[in-house]
Structures are given as structure tokens and as C-alpha cells.
Amino acid sequence: DAKTTQPNSMESNEEEPVHLPCNHSTISGTDYIHWYRQLPSQGPEYVIHGLTSNVNNRMASLAIAEDRKSSTLILHRATLRDAAVYYCILRGGGADGLTFGKGTHLIIQP
Amino acid sequence: NAGVMQNPRHLVRRRGQEARLRCSPMKGHSHVYWYRQLPEEGLKFMVYLQKENIIDESGMPKERFSAEFPKEGPSILRIQQVVRGDSAAYFCASSRNSLYSNQPQHFGDGTRLSIL
């Protein structure tokens, strides 16, 4: 899987939007962009994924740059329960296991 | 709608014993993945299985570790002759149809293995 780059940590205030960036300059044409998060003492949780177009679901939105070399996960209104490590992962060419990087540790201040 | 079930949640073993970790995938999912998270480290892929077949075991240690996903019953990750370095959280994930890279994986809450 191609490599992704994320900030080590970000901090935001409760009830404000959060934009989590991810760079993936070596993405190939068939790579999907997936986001997972891991809350403390829990297993990872699927958040959202996309290929080229922006995507929305009940948890978040995913904005994908036109050249696909970067993407942004958007939490529209952060709550304390959104404090977690967020992982941006590229998946291409099949059904192999996920390659987790270090992710972004999101801290939410009340 | 039960999610991925892992048991036990916590497992304590002495050095040299065997550890067996179980994973029941979500209903309708026939593909299972195992990951390991060592203390203060990231998640690492270990093995990908379909029913009765190991598809990719590139992340499995060469010795002492094995995995199976029988036709009936849960997937089992087995660690023989455990050592202190095996202490970690082991996560299982399942997916509905893993032939395509756009299928999400659903994770269990893990088994925390502690070696005395």
C-alpha cells in the first residue's frame, strides 16, 4: 500500500469542526482512501472511505483533492467522544490487510 | 446485529504456555484478519483468512504462531510457547467481501494477552 503522512496530533474544542489532513502523494489510480479511528482501549472503527468524489456519512465527511494527492477528514461538530487516534489508509489492488501508520492523535477540549 | 466478537477479552499466560485467541466474524462475513498492537506501537497486520484457507500470512512471525478459520466455528489465533514479547493486544477484523479494496473491515475489541 502507498504511504500516507498525517500530523502526529491535533487539538480542537468541543462542538467545533475538525479538519484532519492526510497526504498521499504516491497514490495510484486504483487506491481507495480509508479512514479508521481507534478510541482508547477499543478496536479500530471504520469511519469513511472514498475514491475520487467527496463522501458524506453519519460520522464524517471526506474531502478528496482533485489530484488525489491529499484528503481531509471532516468532523462537523466534535464531541469529547471523538477523541481518538485517526488513521488514513490507502487500499489498492485487492483485499490485503490494512497498513496502519502512526495516525493523528485528536484531542478534544471541553 | 452483533459485531465481531473476540474472546477472551483478557488472557494471562506464563512463559512457555499456549495461548488461544478466538474470533467470531460478523454475520455474513467470511473473511477474517488478525492484527497485533504491541505496547506503545501501532497496529500491525498478521494474517488474512477465508473459510478453511490462509490467503496472506506475510505478517505472521515464522515460528510459534498459527491461525485457522475452519468451516464451522470461530477463527483461532494460536501462539505456542509464549514469551514476554508476545504481550500485546490482538485484534480481529472481518469483512463481507474482500475481493475489492473498497470494503471496510469491522474490528472486535481485542484480546489483551499478558505473559508472566
GROMACS .gro file of C-alpha atoms in nm:
model
  226
    1ASP     CA    1   0.000   0.000   0.000
    2ALA     CA    2   0.115   0.355  -0.073
    3LYS     CA    3   0.240   0.566   0.216
    4THR     CA    4   0.036   0.833   0.393
    5THR     CA    5   0.153   1.125   0.606
    6GLN     CA    6  -0.051   1.269   0.892
    7PRO     CA    7   0.024   1.516   1.172
    8ASN     CA    8   0.111   1.344   1.497
    9SER     CA    9  -0.153   1.527   1.696
   10MET     CA   10  -0.422   1.791   1.670
   11GLU     CA   11  -0.629   1.971   1.925
   12SER     CA   12  -0.978   2.112   1.890
   13ASN     CA   13  -1.260   2.242   2.103
   14GLU     CA   14  -1.583   2.063   2.167
   15GLU     CA   15  -1.870   2.146   1.929
   16GLU     CA   16  -1.634   2.292   1.669
   17PRO     CA   17  -1.550   2.139   1.330
   18VAL     CA   18  -1.227   1.943   1.296
   19HIS     CA   19  -1.029   1.900   0.975
   20LEU     CA   20  -0.781   1.613   0.980
   21PRO     CA   21  -0.538   1.622   0.687
   22CYS     CA   22  -0.367   1.333   0.511
   23ASN     CA   23  -0.105   1.348   0.236
   24HIS     CA   24  -0.067   1.058  -0.005
   25SER     CA   25   0.136   1.191  -0.296
   26THR     CA   26   0.220   0.845  -0.431
   27ILE     CA   27  -0.140   0.726  -0.451
   28SER     CA   28  -0.220   0.512  -0.753
   29GLY     CA   29  -0.530   0.534  -0.966
   30THR     CA   30  -0.697   0.233  -0.807
   31ASP     CA   31  -0.622   0.317  -0.442
   32TYR     CA   32  -0.917   0.387  -0.216
   33ILE     CA   33  -0.869   0.630   0.074
   34HIS     CA   34  -0.995   0.481   0.401
   35TRP     CA   35  -1.019   0.639   0.744
   36TYR     CA   36  -1.037   0.448   1.069
   37ARG     CA   37  -1.019   0.565   1.428
   38GLN     CA   38  -0.924   0.395   1.749
   39LEU     CA   39  -1.070   0.509   2.078
   40PRO     CA   40  -0.878   0.427   2.396
   41SER     CA   41  -0.889   0.058   2.487
   42GLN     CA   42  -1.101  -0.030   2.184
   43GLY     CA   43  -1.051  -0.184   1.846
   44PRO     CA   44  -1.027   0.035   1.537
   45GLU     CA   45  -1.354   0.163   1.397
   46TYR     CA   46  -1.425   0.225   1.029
   47VAL     CA   47  -1.513   0.590   0.963
   48ILE     CA   48  -1.539   0.652   0.590
   49HIS     CA   49  -1.376   0.582   0.255
   50GLY     CA   50  -1.371   0.723  -0.096
   51LEU     CA   51  -1.204   0.704  -0.434
   52THR     CA   52  -1.237   1.035  -0.617
   53SER     CA   53  -1.552   1.217  -0.511
   54ASN     CA   54  -1.620   1.371  -0.173
   55VAL     CA   55  -1.817   1.142   0.058
   56ASN     CA   56  -2.052   1.200   0.350
   57ASN     CA   57  -2.191   0.964   0.609
   58ARG     CA   58  -2.338   0.994   0.955
   59MET     CA   59  -1.996   1.005   1.118
   60ALA     CA   60  -1.794   1.237   0.899
   61SER     CA   61  -1.719   1.381   0.557
   62LEU     CA   62  -1.423   1.304   0.337
   63ALA     CA   63  -1.290   1.571   0.105
   64ILE     CA   64  -1.053   1.443  -0.163
   65ALA     CA   65  -0.827   1.679  -0.357
   66GLU     CA   66  -0.873   1.690  -0.731
   67ASP     CA   67  -0.530   1.536  -0.791
   68ARG     CA   68  -0.598   1.282  -0.514
   69LYS     CA   69  -0.263   1.352  -0.352
   70SER     CA   70  -0.428   1.461  -0.030
   71SER     CA   71  -0.754   1.427   0.158
   72THR     CA   72  -0.922   1.572   0.466
   73LEU     CA   73  -1.146   1.402   0.715
   74ILE     CA   74  -1.404   1.645   0.849
   75LEU     CA   75  -1.584   1.602   1.179
   76HIS     CA   76  -1.855   1.863   1.159
   77ARG     CA   77  -1.912   1.909   1.531
   78ALA     CA   78  -1.660   1.740   1.755
   79THR     CA   79  -1.762   1.588   2.085
   80LEU     CA   80  -1.548   1.451   2.365
   81ARG     CA   81  -1.626   1.104   2.235
   82ASP     CA   82  -1.439   1.185   1.914
   83ALA     CA   83  -1.107   1.192   2.099
   84ALA     CA   84  -0.914   0.910   1.933
   85VAL     CA   85  -0.627   0.824   1.702
   86TYR     CA   86  -0.735   0.871   1.339
   87TYR     CA   87  -0.571   0.667   1.066
   88CYS     CA   88  -0.566   0.749   0.696
   89ILE     CA   89  -0.501   0.432   0.495
   90LEU     CA   90  -0.474   0.361   0.125
   91ARG     CA   91  -0.608   0.031  -0.005
   92GLY     CA   92  -0.542  -0.082  -0.356
   93GLY     CA   93  -0.533  -0.389  -0.572
   94GLY     CA   94  -0.733  -0.627  -0.362
   95ALA     CA   95  -0.822  -0.735  -0.017
   96ASP     CA   96  -0.498  -0.739   0.176
   97GLY     CA   97  -0.466  -0.640   0.538
   98LEU     CA   98  -0.464  -0.275   0.634
   99THR     CA   99  -0.134  -0.092   0.681
  100PHE     CA  100  -0.169   0.138   0.981
  101GLY     CA  101   0.071   0.428   1.027
  102LYS     CA  102   0.104   0.632   1.344
  103GLY     CA  103  -0.215   0.829   1.277
  104THR     CA  104  -0.323   1.160   1.425
  105HIS     CA  105  -0.400   1.177   1.794
  106LEU     CA  106  -0.703   1.406   1.818
  107ILE     CA  107  -0.753   1.583   2.149
  108ILE     CA  108  -1.087   1.748   2.219
  109GLN     CA  109  -1.101   2.020   2.480
  110PRO     CA  110  -1.431   2.077   2.663
  111ASN     CA  111  -2.677  -0.711   1.488
  112ALA     CA  112  -2.373  -0.848   1.669
  113GLY     CA  113  -2.036  -0.715   1.571
  114VAL     CA  114  -1.706  -0.900   1.567
  115MET     CA  115  -1.675  -1.100   1.888
  116GLN     CA  116  -1.340  -1.178   2.039
  117ASN     CA  117  -1.274  -1.386   2.346
  118PRO     CA  118  -1.135  -1.383   2.593
  119ARG     CA  119  -1.101  -1.008   2.646
  120HIS     CA  120  -0.805  -1.064   2.873
  121LEU     CA  121  -0.573  -1.365   2.881
  122VAL     CA  122  -0.285  -1.427   3.117
  123ARG     CA  123  -0.029  -1.695   3.043
  124ARG     CA  124   0.306  -1.798   3.186
  125ARG     CA  125   0.611  -1.823   2.965
  126GLY     CA  126   0.610  -2.149   2.772
  127GLN     CA  127   0.233  -2.198   2.777
  128GLU     CA  128   0.000  -2.183   2.480
  129ALA     CA  129  -0.243  -1.902   2.408
  130ARG     CA  130  -0.558  -1.945   2.200
  131LEU     CA  131  -0.748  -1.638   2.086
  132ARG     CA  132  -1.090  -1.669   1.928
  133CYS     CA  133  -1.274  -1.451   1.682
  134SER     CA  134  -1.629  -1.480   1.552
  135PRO     CA  135  -1.682  -1.257   1.249
  136MET     CA  136  -1.990  -1.051   1.185
  137LYS     CA  137  -2.287  -1.236   1.040
  138GLY     CA  138  -2.248  -1.272   0.666
  139HIS     CA  139  -1.872  -1.206   0.675
  140SER     CA  140  -1.647  -1.487   0.557
  141HIS     CA  141  -1.313  -1.307   0.561
  142VAL     CA  142  -1.110  -1.259   0.876
  143TYR     CA  143  -0.798  -1.058   0.955
  144TRP     CA  144  -0.575  -1.064   1.262
  145TYR     CA  145  -0.367  -0.766   1.382
  146ARG     CA  146  -0.131  -0.716   1.674
  147GLN     CA  147  -0.070  -0.397   1.868
  148LEU     CA  148   0.238  -0.405   2.087
  149PRO     CA  149   0.251  -0.161   2.381
  150GLU     CA  150   0.311   0.195   2.262
  151GLU     CA  151   0.324   0.079   1.899
  152GLY     CA  152   0.091   0.081   1.602
  153LEU     CA  153  -0.131  -0.191   1.466
  154LYS     CA  154   0.042  -0.448   1.251
  155PHE     CA  155  -0.131  -0.685   1.011
  156MET     CA  156  -0.062  -1.051   1.081
  157VAL     CA  157  -0.279  -1.280   0.868
  158TYR     CA  158  -0.582  -1.283   0.636
  159LEU     CA  159  -0.801  -1.592   0.616
  160GLN     CA  160  -1.108  -1.707   0.435
  161LYS     CA  161  -1.303  -2.015   0.532
  162GLU     CA  162  -1.053  -2.304   0.553
  163ASN     CA  163  -0.785  -2.106   0.369
  164ILE     CA  164  -0.497  -1.881   0.465
  165ILE     CA  165  -0.478  -1.610   0.200
  166ASP     CA  166  -0.194  -1.394   0.328
  167GLU     CA  167   0.024  -1.467   0.629
  168SER     CA  168   0.302  -1.224   0.544
  169GLY     CA  169   0.275  -1.053   0.884
  170MET     CA  170   0.287  -1.366   1.095
  171PRO     CA  171   0.604  -1.448   1.290
  172LYS     CA  172   0.765  -1.754   1.133
  173GLU     CA  173   0.764  -1.961   1.448
  174ARG     CA  174   0.513  -2.038   1.725
  175PHE     CA  175   0.222  -1.851   1.563
  176SER     CA  176  -0.055  -2.013   1.360
  177ALA     CA  177  -0.406  -1.923   1.255
  178GLU     CA  178  -0.706  -2.109   1.124
  179PHE     CA  179  -1.061  -2.036   1.017
  180PRO     CA  180  -1.248  -2.366   0.997
  181LYS     CA  181  -1.564  -2.431   0.802
  182GLU     CA  182  -1.758  -2.427   1.128
  183GLY     CA  183  -1.674  -2.219   1.430
  184PRO     CA  184  -1.461  -1.917   1.505
  185SER     CA  185  -1.121  -1.823   1.373
  186ILE     CA  186  -0.839  -1.915   1.610
  187LEU     CA  187  -0.502  -1.745   1.655
  188ARG     CA  188  -0.270  -1.981   1.837
  189ILE     CA  189   0.058  -1.888   2.000
  190GLN     CA  190   0.272  -2.173   2.124
  191GLN     CA  191   0.541  -2.145   2.393
  192VAL     CA  192   0.461  -1.783   2.466
  193VAL     CA  193   0.735  -1.538   2.559
  194ARG     CA  194   0.715  -1.197   2.730
  195GLY     CA  195   0.744  -1.023   2.393
  196ASP     CA  196   0.409  -1.172   2.288
  197SER     CA  197   0.231  -0.946   2.538
  198ALA     CA  198   0.009  -0.727   2.324
  199ALA     CA  199  -0.346  -0.654   2.217
  200TYR     CA  200  -0.462  -0.883   1.938
  201PHE     CA  201  -0.744  -0.756   1.719
  202CYS     CA  202  -0.959  -0.946   1.476
  203ALA     CA  203  -1.148  -0.786   1.188
  204SER     CA  204  -1.394  -0.922   0.936
  205SER     CA  205  -1.533  -0.806   0.606
  206ARG     CA  206  -1.819  -0.906   0.383
  207ASN     CA  207  -1.637  -0.948   0.054
  208SER     CA  208  -1.269  -0.883   0.048
  209LEU     CA  209  -1.207  -0.924  -0.323
  210TYR     CA  210  -1.224  -0.548  -0.360
  211SER     CA  211  -1.029  -0.280  -0.179
  212ASN     CA  212  -1.334  -0.066  -0.111
  213GLN     CA  213  -1.480  -0.299   0.151
  214PRO     CA  214  -1.437  -0.178   0.510
  215GLN     CA  215  -1.316  -0.403   0.785
  216HIS     CA  216  -1.506  -0.428   1.113
  217PHE     CA  217  -1.298  -0.483   1.424
  218GLY     CA  218  -1.356  -0.654   1.754
  219ASP     CA  219  -1.246  -0.504   2.083
  220GLY     CA  220  -0.942  -0.727   2.103
  221THR     CA  221  -0.781  -0.975   2.338
  222ARG     CA  222  -0.522  -0.834   2.576
  223LEU     CA  223  -0.257  -1.100   2.624
  224SER     CA  224  -0.025  -1.072   2.921
  225ILE     CA  225   0.271  -1.305   2.970
  226LEU     CA  226   0.402  -1.351   3.321
   0.00000   0.00000   0.00000
